[in-house]
Amino acid sequence: MNVLEINGVTKRFGNLVAVRDVSLNVAKGELCAIIGPNGAGKTTFFNLISGFFPPTSGTIIFDGNDITRLATHERVTRGMARTFQITEIFPELTVFENVRIAVEVADGYRLRPWINRTEAARVHKHVETTLKLVALDIKADRLVGELAHGDQRAAEIAMALALRPHLLLLDEPTAGMGDQETYQITQLIRRLHRDSQYSIVLIEHDMRVVFHLADRVCVLDQGRMLAQGTPQQIAANEAVQAAYLGSAA
Amino acid sequence: MNADNSRKLIVLAAIWIVLLLAPYWMAPLGGYTALATRVLVLGLAAMSLNFLLGFTGVLSFGHAAWFGLGAYGAGLTLKYLALSTPLAILGGMLLGGLCGALLGTLIVRRRGVYFAMVTIAFGQVFYYVAFQWSSLTGGDDGLRGFARQPLDFGVFKLDILTNADTFYYFVLFCFALAVGAMGFILRSPFGRTMIAIRENERRSRFLGIPVERHIWIAFTLSCFFMGFAGALYALVNNFADPRGLHYSQSGDFVMMAVMGGMRSFWGPLLGAAVFVVLQDYLSSITVNWMSFVGLLFVLVVLFFPRGLLGFLQRSKA
């Protein structure tokens, strides 16, 4: 059973074709990494999946339903959560409050002008479980804006998890991190994948992270899907090596 | 956490005690009850604006339109429809709120400066309607020929027309209702989505919040509160003025909110108090009173970017 089926998706911006006829299936519980040189169209591809803008052509099927034309928040409501290359959080709120908003929206309370005790207690509990999962429970009362970069990333992932997604989209989860933080986030993603069976698609530059985590690697180059396969297959693929060496030269 | 909560409760109690006793301490300090009433009404308007500005992060520069419509709604109700103060307030609130709701549907997709510009433009439309439609609104002279009516509870009557203190307490009661409703909403899940949108619109969207719809609801609520304040203002003066819809009046409200502290719930009330008292005091000395208020505003923005109340809170902490 596939969580996500992307069929021949193309995105044009004027004369520029950012994503060209890309297809990708993500099976339930799979972790799929998207790599590629700078400007390969990875983030555009992510934006198409999460509904930042509609594709010029092609279809996107999520959980068996066509979501190609759905707005962002409708995709989120159907179980798709994402994080960003540059962390998107609520800096002036505490870690707890950040995640609470996500939980309340996920529980369908977003339009409610009141919340009763039982509901509030359930929300509270769910926030705490989520924070424990990313090891931020001890920093629940800190302002997110004052946390270290790695913890902010973890908080953003916690907000995504609080939505109980069927699919998690992570855009460069280790961007701008030192070795220690990269290691921690990698371990976190590994736990989410192995222990909690999340289906995950991530963009990543750090090859150590990719090879450590991914079931499958997809290589984008100049908007095209250059190759797909296990990490070992991709490492041995000559076209991929050429693309990377070519862009490095 | 607990000490923090009890401190908040003490501050809250202090605010309400000061407001409840205003008729008694205003006079010895050289004020008068009607001045306190004006502070309450304009403070409520500034807080209504701040409901949107400070807690959803959306700057409307045409909010006087809903305030002015509230005033006309109340005045027209009293003059042509029913001699009843509560119905007048209801009429004003509905006129301001419904017009705001309708307009809101057209503008919620705009952001930042564009939103502010569009609200100014639409606000001016209402100003010119009030200004030109003399047969109904009295045009430039304003709407006259109505007065607030005593409150008849059957067993007893409250004379809010001639007794300034009684009227003050009636306005305070209305103020408490509106402010209580605002506080209640802000503490709710919906209120938290407003703050989420203020903090980070993109993140809010990617949490599954339909941002435009939520901004529209916040905008509409704010317009209803604004219409409510405007209706009270018409009752204060027994008069509705087209200048109450003008964008310079909107500017005054923004000034009150920013001066008092737009990130705090009570800040705009403090801002309104400073504004109204300075206006009352300085305008008896000089016609250029606005330059002094403006100077104060500039100083506050430069040195206390979180407003007067923000500064007080910071220095206490």
Coordinates of C-alpha atoms in Angstrom, one line a residue:
Chain A
M1 CA 0.0 0.0 0.0
N2 CA 1.4 3.4 -1.0
V3 CA 1.0 6.4 1.2
L4 CA 2.1 8.7 -1.6
E5 CA 1.9 8.3 -5.4
I6 CA 3.3 11.0 -7.6
N7 CA 2.7 10.6 -11.3
G8 CA 4.6 12.6 -13.9
V9 CA 4.6 15.9 -12.0
T10 CA 6.0 19.0 -13.8
K11 CA 6.3 22.5 -12.5
R12 CA 7.1 25.5 -14.7
F13 CA 7.9 29.0 -13.6
G14 CA 7.7 30.9 -16.9
N15 CA 10.4 29.4 -19.1
L16 CA 12.1 27.6 -16.3
V17 CA 11.1 24.0 -15.7
A18 CA 11.9 23.4 -12.1
V19 CA 10.5 19.9 -11.9
R20 CA 10.2 17.8 -15.0
D21 CA 8.0 14.8 -15.2
V22 CA 8.9 13.3 -11.9
S23 CA 7.2 10.2 -10.5
L24 CA 7.6 8.7 -7.1
N25 CA 5.8 6.1 -4.9
V26 CA 6.3 6.0 -1.2
A27 CA 5.2 2.8 0.6
K28 CA 3.7 2.8 4.0
G29 CA 6.4 2.8 6.6
E30 CA 9.1 3.6 4.1
L31 CA 11.9 6.2 4.5
C32 CA 12.7 7.8 1.2
A33 CA 15.6 10.3 0.9
I34 CA 15.8 12.9 -1.9
I35 CA 19.2 14.0 -2.8
G36 CA 20.6 16.1 -5.7
P37 CA 23.0 18.9 -6.4
N38 CA 21.9 22.5 -5.6
G39 CA 19.2 23.8 -7.8
A40 CA 18.0 20.3 -8.7
G41 CA 14.4 21.1 -7.8
K42 CA 14.3 19.3 -4.5
T43 CA 12.6 22.0 -2.5
T44 CA 10.2 22.8 -5.4
F45 CA 9.3 19.1 -5.5
F46 CA 8.6 19.2 -1.8
N47 CA 6.5 22.3 -2.2
L48 CA 4.4 20.5 -4.8
I49 CA 3.8 17.6 -2.5
S50 CA 2.8 19.8 0.5
G51 CA 0.7 22.2 -1.6
F52 CA 2.6 25.4 -1.7
F53 CA 1.6 25.7 -5.3
P54 CA -0.1 23.3 -7.7
P55 CA 1.9 21.4 -10.4
T56 CA 1.7 22.5 -14.0
S57 CA 0.8 18.9 -14.9
G58 CA 0.7 15.5 -13.3
T59 CA -1.2 14.1 -10.3
I60 CA -0.5 13.6 -6.6
I61 CA -2.3 10.8 -4.8
F62 CA -2.2 10.7 -1.0
D63 CA -3.8 7.8 0.9
G64 CA -5.6 6.8 -2.3
N65 CA -7.1 10.3 -2.8
D66 CA -6.2 12.8 -5.5
I67 CA -4.9 15.9 -3.6
T68 CA -3.3 17.6 -6.6
R69 CA -5.4 20.7 -6.3
L70 CA -6.0 20.8 -2.5
A71 CA -4.8 23.7 -0.4
T72 CA -2.0 23.3 2.1
H73 CA -4.1 23.2 5.2
E74 CA -6.4 20.6 3.7
R75 CA -3.5 18.3 3.0
V76 CA -2.3 18.8 6.6
T77 CA -5.8 17.8 7.8
R78 CA -5.6 14.6 5.8
G79 CA -2.4 13.7 7.5
M80 CA 0.6 15.3 5.8
A81 CA 3.0 17.2 8.0
R82 CA 6.2 19.0 7.0
T83 CA 9.2 20.8 8.4
F84 CA 11.3 23.5 6.6
Q85 CA 14.9 24.0 5.7
I86 CA 14.7 27.2 7.8
T87 CA 12.9 26.3 11.0
E88 CA 9.3 27.5 11.1
I89 CA 8.1 27.8 14.8
F90 CA 6.4 30.2 17.1
P91 CA 9.5 31.8 18.6
E92 CA 7.8 33.9 21.4
L93 CA 5.8 30.9 22.8
T94 CA 7.1 28.1 25.0
V95 CA 7.9 24.7 23.7
F96 CA 4.7 23.4 25.4
E97 CA 2.5 26.1 23.8
N98 CA 4.1 25.5 20.3
V99 CA 3.1 21.8 20.4
R100 CA -0.3 22.5 22.1
I101 CA -1.5 24.6 19.2
A102 CA -0.6 21.7 16.9
V103 CA -2.5 19.2 19.1
E104 CA -5.6 21.4 19.4
V105 CA -5.7 21.9 15.7
A106 CA -5.2 18.2 15.1
D107 CA -8.0 17.3 17.6
G108 CA -10.4 19.6 15.7
Y109 CA -10.6 22.3 18.4
R110 CA -9.3 25.2 16.3
L111 CA -12.6 27.1 16.0
R112 CA -13.7 26.4 19.6
P113 CA -14.0 29.5 21.8
W114 CA -13.8 27.2 24.9
I115 CA -12.3 23.9 25.9
N116 CA -13.5 21.8 28.8
R117 CA -11.3 20.2 31.5
T118 CA -11.3 16.6 30.1
E119 CA -10.4 17.8 26.6
A120 CA -7.7 20.1 28.0
A121 CA -6.3 17.3 30.1
R122 CA -6.2 15.0 27.0
V123 CA -4.5 17.7 25.0
H124 CA -2.0 18.2 27.8
K125 CA -1.2 14.6 27.9
H126 CA -0.7 14.3 24.2
V127 CA 1.6 17.3 24.2
E128 CA 3.7 15.7 26.9
T129 CA 4.0 12.4 25.1
T130 CA 5.0 14.1 21.9
L131 CA 7.7 16.2 23.8
K132 CA 9.0 13.1 25.4
L133 CA 9.4 11.5 22.0
V134 CA 11.8 14.2 20.8
A135 CA 13.4 14.5 24.3
L136 CA 12.2 18.1 24.8
D137 CA 10.0 17.3 27.8
I138 CA 12.5 18.8 30.2
K139 CA 12.5 22.1 28.3
A140 CA 8.7 22.4 27.9
D141 CA 8.5 25.8 29.7
R142 CA 11.4 27.4 27.8
L143 CA 10.7 29.9 25.0
V144 CA 11.3 28.2 21.7
G145 CA 13.1 31.3 20.3
E146 CA 15.7 30.9 23.1
L147 CA 16.6 27.3 22.4
A148 CA 19.7 26.0 20.6
H149 CA 19.3 25.4 16.9
G150 CA 19.1 21.6 17.3
D151 CA 16.4 21.9 19.9
Q152 CA 14.4 24.3 17.7
R153 CA 14.5 21.7 14.9
A154 CA 13.3 19.0 17.3
A155 CA 10.5 21.3 18.4
E156 CA 9.4 21.8 14.8
I157 CA 9.5 18.0 14.3
A158 CA 7.4 17.7 17.5
M159 CA 4.8 20.0 16.1
A160 CA 4.7 17.9 13.0
L161 CA 4.4 14.7 15.0
A162 CA 1.6 16.2 17.2
L163 CA -0.5 16.2 14.0
R164 CA -0.4 12.4 14.0
P165 CA 0.6 12.4 10.3
H166 CA 0.5 9.5 7.9
L167 CA 3.4 11.1 6.1
L168 CA 6.2 13.2 7.4
L169 CA 8.1 15.5 5.0
L170 CA 11.4 16.8 6.4
D171 CA 13.3 19.4 4.4
E172 CA 17.0 19.2 5.3
P173 CA 16.5 18.3 8.9
T174 CA 20.2 18.6 9.7
A175 CA 20.8 21.9 7.9
G176 CA 23.2 24.2 9.7
M177 CA 24.0 21.7 12.5
G178 CA 27.2 20.6 14.1
D179 CA 28.2 16.9 14.4
Q180 CA 26.6 16.4 17.8
E181 CA 23.3 17.9 16.8
T182 CA 23.3 16.1 13.5
Y183 CA 23.8 12.8 15.3
Q184 CA 20.9 13.5 17.7
I185 CA 18.4 14.5 15.0
T186 CA 19.5 11.4 12.9
Q187 CA 18.9 9.2 15.9
L188 CA 15.5 10.8 16.4
I189 CA 14.4 10.3 12.8
R190 CA 15.7 6.7 13.0
R191 CA 13.6 6.1 16.1
L192 CA 10.5 7.6 14.4
H193 CA 11.1 5.4 11.4
R194 CA 12.1 2.1 13.0
D195 CA 10.1 2.2 16.3
S196 CA 7.0 4.3 15.4
Q197 CA 6.8 3.2 11.7
Y198 CA 6.4 6.7 10.3
S199 CA 6.4 7.1 6.6
I200 CA 9.0 9.7 5.9
V201 CA 10.3 11.6 2.9
L202 CA 13.3 13.8 3.5
I203 CA 15.7 16.0 1.6
E204 CA 19.2 15.8 2.8
H205 CA 22.7 17.0 1.8
D206 CA 24.6 15.0 4.4
M207 CA 25.4 11.7 2.8
R208 CA 26.3 10.0 6.1
V209 CA 22.7 10.8 7.3
V210 CA 21.2 9.6 4.0
F211 CA 23.0 6.3 4.0
H212 CA 22.4 5.8 7.7
L213 CA 18.6 6.3 7.4
A214 CA 17.2 5.7 4.0
D215 CA 15.4 2.6 2.7
R216 CA 15.5 4.2 -0.7
V217 CA 17.3 7.1 -2.3
C218 CA 16.0 9.3 -5.1
V219 CA 18.4 11.5 -7.0
L220 CA 17.0 14.7 -8.6
D221 CA 19.1 16.5 -11.2
Q222 CA 18.0 19.6 -13.2
G223 CA 14.4 18.8 -12.3
R224 CA 14.6 15.2 -13.5
M225 CA 14.5 12.0 -11.5
L226 CA 18.0 10.7 -12.3
A227 CA 18.0 7.5 -10.4
Q228 CA 16.2 5.6 -7.6
G229 CA 17.3 2.7 -5.5
T230 CA 18.8 1.4 -2.3
P231 CA 21.7 3.5 -0.9
Q232 CA 24.1 0.9 -2.1
Q233 CA 22.7 1.0 -5.7
I234 CA 22.8 4.8 -5.7
A235 CA 26.4 4.8 -4.4
A236 CA 27.4 2.6 -7.3
N237 CA 25.5 4.5 -10.0
E238 CA 27.7 6.2 -12.5
A239 CA 25.1 8.7 -13.7
V240 CA 24.7 9.9 -10.1
Q241 CA 28.5 10.2 -9.7
A242 CA 28.7 12.2 -12.9
A243 CA 25.9 14.6 -11.8
Y244 CA 27.6 15.3 -8.5
L245 CA 31.1 15.5 -9.8
G246 CA 29.8 17.7 -12.7
S247 CA 28.2 20.1 -10.3
A248 CA 31.3 20.2 -8.1
A249 CA 33.6 21.0 -11.0
Chain B
M1 CA 4.6 29.3 37.7
N2 CA 2.2 29.6 40.7
A3 CA 3.7 32.9 42.0
D4 CA 3.4 34.2 38.4
N5 CA -0.3 33.3 38.4
S6 CA -1.1 34.9 41.8
R7 CA 0.8 38.0 40.7
K8 CA -1.4 38.2 37.6
L9 CA -4.5 37.8 39.8
I10 CA -3.4 40.7 42.0
V11 CA -2.8 43.0 39.0
L12 CA -6.1 42.0 37.6
A13 CA -7.9 42.8 40.9
A14 CA -6.1 46.1 41.1
I15 CA -7.2 47.1 37.7
W16 CA -10.8 46.4 38.4
I17 CA -10.7 48.1 41.8
V18 CA -9.2 51.3 40.2
L19 CA -11.9 51.2 37.6
L20 CA -14.7 50.5 40.1
L21 CA -13.6 53.4 42.3
A22 CA -12.9 55.9 39.5
P23 CA -15.8 58.3 40.2
Y24 CA -14.3 58.7 43.8
W25 CA -10.7 59.2 43.0
M26 CA -11.1 61.1 39.7
A27 CA -12.6 64.3 41.3
P28 CA -9.9 64.9 44.0
L29 CA -7.2 64.5 41.3
G30 CA -8.8 67.3 39.3
G31 CA -10.7 65.0 36.9
Y32 CA -14.4 64.3 36.5
T33 CA -16.5 61.2 36.0
A34 CA -17.4 61.9 32.4
L35 CA -13.7 61.9 31.6
A36 CA -13.4 58.4 33.1
T37 CA -16.3 57.3 31.0
R38 CA -14.6 58.6 27.8
V39 CA -11.4 56.7 28.8
L40 CA -13.4 53.5 29.2
V41 CA -15.1 53.8 25.8
L42 CA -12.1 54.8 23.8
G43 CA -10.0 52.3 25.8
L44 CA -12.5 49.6 24.8
A45 CA -12.2 50.7 21.1
A46 CA -8.4 50.6 21.4
M47 CA -8.5 47.1 23.0
S48 CA -10.9 46.0 20.2
L49 CA -8.4 47.1 17.6
N50 CA -5.6 45.5 19.5
F51 CA -7.6 42.2 19.6
L52 CA -6.7 42.1 15.9
L53 CA -3.4 44.1 15.8
G54 CA -1.7 42.7 18.9
F55 CA -3.0 39.1 18.9
T56 CA -3.5 38.2 15.3
G57 CA -0.7 40.5 14.1
V58 CA -2.9 42.2 11.4
L59 CA -2.8 46.0 11.2
S60 CA -6.1 47.6 10.3
F61 CA -5.8 51.3 9.7
G62 CA -9.5 51.8 9.1
H63 CA -11.0 50.5 12.3
A64 CA -12.6 53.9 13.1
A65 CA -15.1 53.0 10.4
W66 CA -16.7 50.3 12.6
F67 CA -16.5 52.5 15.6
G68 CA -18.3 55.3 13.7
L69 CA -20.8 52.9 12.2
G70 CA -21.5 51.7 15.8
A71 CA -22.1 55.3 16.8
Y72 CA -24.5 55.9 13.9
G73 CA -26.2 52.6 14.4
A74 CA -26.9 53.5 18.0
G75 CA -28.0 57.1 17.2
L76 CA -30.2 56.0 14.3
T77 CA -31.9 53.3 16.4
L78 CA -32.7 55.8 19.2
K79 CA -33.8 58.5 16.8
Y80 CA -35.9 56.4 14.4
L81 CA -36.5 52.9 15.7
A82 CA -36.8 52.5 19.4
L83 CA -36.3 54.5 22.5
S84 CA -34.2 51.9 24.3
T85 CA -30.6 52.1 25.3
P86 CA -29.9 48.3 25.0
L87 CA -31.5 48.2 21.6
A88 CA -29.4 51.2 20.5
I89 CA -26.2 49.4 21.6
L90 CA -27.3 46.3 19.8
G91 CA -28.1 48.3 16.7
G92 CA -24.7 50.0 16.7
M93 CA -22.9 46.7 17.3
L94 CA -24.7 45.0 14.5
L95 CA -24.1 47.8 12.0
G96 CA -20.4 48.0 12.7
G97 CA -19.9 44.3 13.0
L98 CA -21.9 43.2 9.9
C99 CA -20.3 45.8 7.7
G100 CA -16.9 44.7 9.0
A101 CA -17.7 41.1 8.4
L102 CA -18.8 41.8 4.8
L103 CA -15.8 43.9 4.0
G104 CA -13.5 41.4 5.7
T105 CA -14.3 38.8 3.1
L106 CA -12.8 41.1 0.5
I107 CA -9.6 41.9 2.3
V108 CA -8.3 38.9 4.3
R109 CA -6.0 37.8 1.5
R110 CA -4.0 41.0 1.7
R111 CA -1.1 41.3 4.2
G112 CA 0.9 44.0 6.0
V113 CA 1.0 47.4 4.3
Y114 CA -1.5 46.3 1.7
F115 CA -4.0 45.3 4.3
A116 CA -3.6 48.6 6.1
M117 CA -4.0 50.6 2.8
V118 CA -7.2 48.7 1.8
T119 CA -8.7 49.2 5.3
I120 CA -8.0 52.9 5.1
A121 CA -9.6 53.1 1.7
F122 CA -12.7 51.2 2.7
G123 CA -12.9 53.2 6.0
Q124 CA -12.9 56.4 4.0
V125 CA -15.8 55.1 1.9
F126 CA -17.9 54.9 5.0
Y127 CA -16.7 58.3 6.1
Y128 CA -17.9 59.9 2.9
V129 CA -21.2 58.1 3.0
A130 CA -21.8 59.5 6.5
F131 CA -20.6 62.9 5.4
Q132 CA -22.7 63.1 2.2
W133 CA -25.9 61.3 3.2
S134 CA -27.2 64.4 5.1
S135 CA -30.9 63.5 5.1
L136 CA -30.1 60.4 7.2
T137 CA -26.9 61.1 9.0
G138 CA -27.0 64.9 9.4
G139 CA -23.9 65.2 7.2
D140 CA -21.1 67.4 8.4
D141 CA -23.1 68.5 11.4
G142 CA -23.3 65.0 12.7
L143 CA -26.3 63.1 13.9
R144 CA -28.2 64.9 16.6
G145 CA -31.7 64.7 18.2
F146 CA -31.3 61.5 20.2
A147 CA -30.4 60.8 23.8
R148 CA -29.6 57.7 25.8
Q149 CA -32.7 56.5 27.7
P150 CA -33.0 55.5 31.4
L151 CA -32.8 51.7 31.9
D152 CA -36.1 50.4 33.0
F153 CA -36.0 47.2 34.9
G154 CA -39.7 47.2 35.9
V155 CA -39.1 47.3 39.6
F156 CA -36.7 50.2 39.4
K157 CA -35.2 52.6 36.9
L158 CA -31.5 53.5 36.4
D159 CA -31.1 57.1 35.4
I160 CA -28.1 57.0 33.2
L161 CA -29.1 60.2 31.4
T162 CA -28.5 62.8 34.0
N163 CA -26.6 61.0 36.7
A164 CA -22.9 60.8 35.6
D165 CA -21.9 58.3 38.1
T166 CA -24.7 55.9 37.3
F167 CA -23.9 56.2 33.6
Y168 CA -20.2 55.5 34.4
Y169 CA -21.1 52.3 36.1
F170 CA -23.4 51.3 33.2
V171 CA -20.5 51.9 30.8
L172 CA -18.2 50.0 33.1
F173 CA -20.6 47.1 33.1
C174 CA -20.7 47.1 29.3
F175 CA -16.9 47.4 29.2
A176 CA -16.5 44.4 31.5
L177 CA -18.8 42.3 29.3
A178 CA -16.8 43.1 26.2
V179 CA -13.4 42.8 27.8
G180 CA -14.4 39.6 29.5
A181 CA -15.5 38.1 26.1
M182 CA -12.2 39.2 24.5
G183 CA -10.2 37.6 27.3
F184 CA -12.2 34.5 27.2
I185 CA -11.7 34.1 23.4
L186 CA -8.0 34.8 23.7
R187 CA -7.6 32.0 26.2
S188 CA -9.4 29.5 24.0
P189 CA -8.1 27.2 21.3
F190 CA -9.4 29.7 18.7
G191 CA -7.5 32.5 20.5
R192 CA -4.3 30.4 20.4
T193 CA -4.7 30.0 16.6
M194 CA -4.8 33.8 16.4
I195 CA -1.5 34.1 18.3
A196 CA -0.1 31.3 16.1
I197 CA -0.9 33.3 13.0
R198 CA 0.7 36.4 14.5
E199 CA 3.8 34.4 15.4
N200 CA 4.3 32.5 12.1
E201 CA 1.7 32.4 9.3
R202 CA 3.5 29.7 7.3
R203 CA 3.8 27.4 10.3
S204 CA 0.1 28.0 11.1
R205 CA -0.8 27.0 7.6
F206 CA 1.3 23.9 7.8
L207 CA -0.4 22.9 11.1
G208 CA -3.7 22.8 9.1
I209 CA -5.1 26.2 10.1
P210 CA -7.0 27.8 7.2
V211 CA -5.3 31.1 7.9
E212 CA -7.6 33.4 5.9
R213 CA -10.7 32.1 7.5
H214 CA -9.2 32.6 11.0
I215 CA -8.1 36.1 10.2
W216 CA -11.6 36.8 8.9
I217 CA -13.2 35.6 12.1
A218 CA -10.7 37.6 14.3
F219 CA -11.4 40.7 12.1
T220 CA -15.1 40.3 12.3
L221 CA -15.1 39.8 16.1
S222 CA -12.9 42.9 16.4
C223 CA -15.4 44.8 14.3
F224 CA -18.3 43.8 16.5
F225 CA -16.4 44.9 19.6
M226 CA -15.5 48.1 17.8
G227 CA -19.2 48.7 16.9
F228 CA -20.1 48.1 20.5
A229 CA -17.6 50.7 21.6
G230 CA -18.8 53.1 19.0
A231 CA -22.4 52.6 20.2
L232 CA -21.4 53.5 23.7
Y233 CA -19.5 56.5 22.4
A234 CA -22.7 57.8 20.8
L235 CA -24.5 57.4 24.1
V236 CA -21.7 59.3 25.9
N237 CA -22.1 62.3 23.6
N238 CA -25.7 61.9 22.6
F239 CA -24.2 62.7 19.2
A240 CA -22.6 60.8 16.3
D241 CA -19.9 62.6 14.3
P242 CA -18.7 61.7 10.8
R243 CA -15.1 62.4 12.0
G244 CA -15.6 59.3 14.2
L245 CA -15.2 57.3 11.0
H246 CA -12.3 59.2 9.6
Y247 CA -8.9 57.6 9.2
S248 CA -7.3 60.1 11.5
Q249 CA -9.5 58.6 14.2
S250 CA -8.3 55.1 13.2
G251 CA -4.8 56.5 13.6
D252 CA -5.7 57.7 17.1
F253 CA -6.7 54.2 18.0
V254 CA -3.6 52.6 16.6
M255 CA -1.6 55.3 18.6
M256 CA -3.4 54.3 21.8
A257 CA -2.8 50.7 21.3
V258 CA 0.9 51.1 20.4
M259 CA 1.6 53.6 23.1
G260 CA 0.0 51.5 25.8
G261 CA 1.6 48.3 24.5
M262 CA 0.1 46.2 21.8
R263 CA 1.4 42.9 23.1
S264 CA -0.4 43.2 26.4
F265 CA -4.1 42.8 26.9
W266 CA -4.6 45.9 29.0
G267 CA -2.0 48.1 27.4
P268 CA -4.4 49.9 25.0
L269 CA -6.6 50.9 27.9
L270 CA -3.6 52.6 29.5
G271 CA -2.7 54.2 26.1
A272 CA -6.3 55.5 25.8
A273 CA -6.2 56.9 29.3
V274 CA -3.0 58.8 28.7
F275 CA -4.3 60.0 25.3
V276 CA -7.7 61.1 26.6
V277 CA -6.4 62.8 29.8
L278 CA -3.6 64.6 27.9
Q279 CA -6.1 65.7 25.3
D280 CA -8.5 67.0 28.0
Y281 CA -5.8 68.8 29.9
L282 CA -3.7 70.1 27.0
S283 CA -6.5 71.2 24.8
S284 CA -7.6 73.7 27.4
I285 CA -4.1 75.2 27.3
T286 CA -3.2 75.1 23.6
V287 CA -4.9 74.2 20.3
N288 CA -1.7 72.4 19.3
W289 CA -2.2 69.7 21.9
M290 CA -1.8 67.0 19.3
S291 CA 1.9 68.0 18.9
F292 CA 2.5 67.1 22.5
V293 CA 0.7 63.8 22.3
G294 CA 2.6 63.1 19.1
L295 CA 5.9 63.9 20.8
L296 CA 5.0 61.5 23.6
F297 CA 4.1 58.9 21.1
V298 CA 7.4 59.2 19.4
L299 CA 9.3 59.0 22.7
V300 CA 7.4 55.9 23.7
V301 CA 8.0 54.2 20.4
L302 CA 11.7 55.0 20.5
F303 CA 12.4 54.2 24.1
F304 CA 9.7 51.7 25.1
P305 CA 9.0 49.7 21.9
R306 CA 6.7 47.4 23.9
G307 CA 4.6 50.4 25.0
L308 CA 4.1 51.9 28.4
L309 CA 2.6 48.7 30.0
G310 CA 5.3 46.6 28.4
F311 CA 7.9 48.8 30.0
L312 CA 6.2 48.6 33.4
Q313 CA 6.1 44.8 33.2
R314 CA 9.7 44.5 32.0
S315 CA 11.0 46.7 34.8
K316 CA 9.1 44.7 37.4
A317 CA 10.3 41.4 36.2

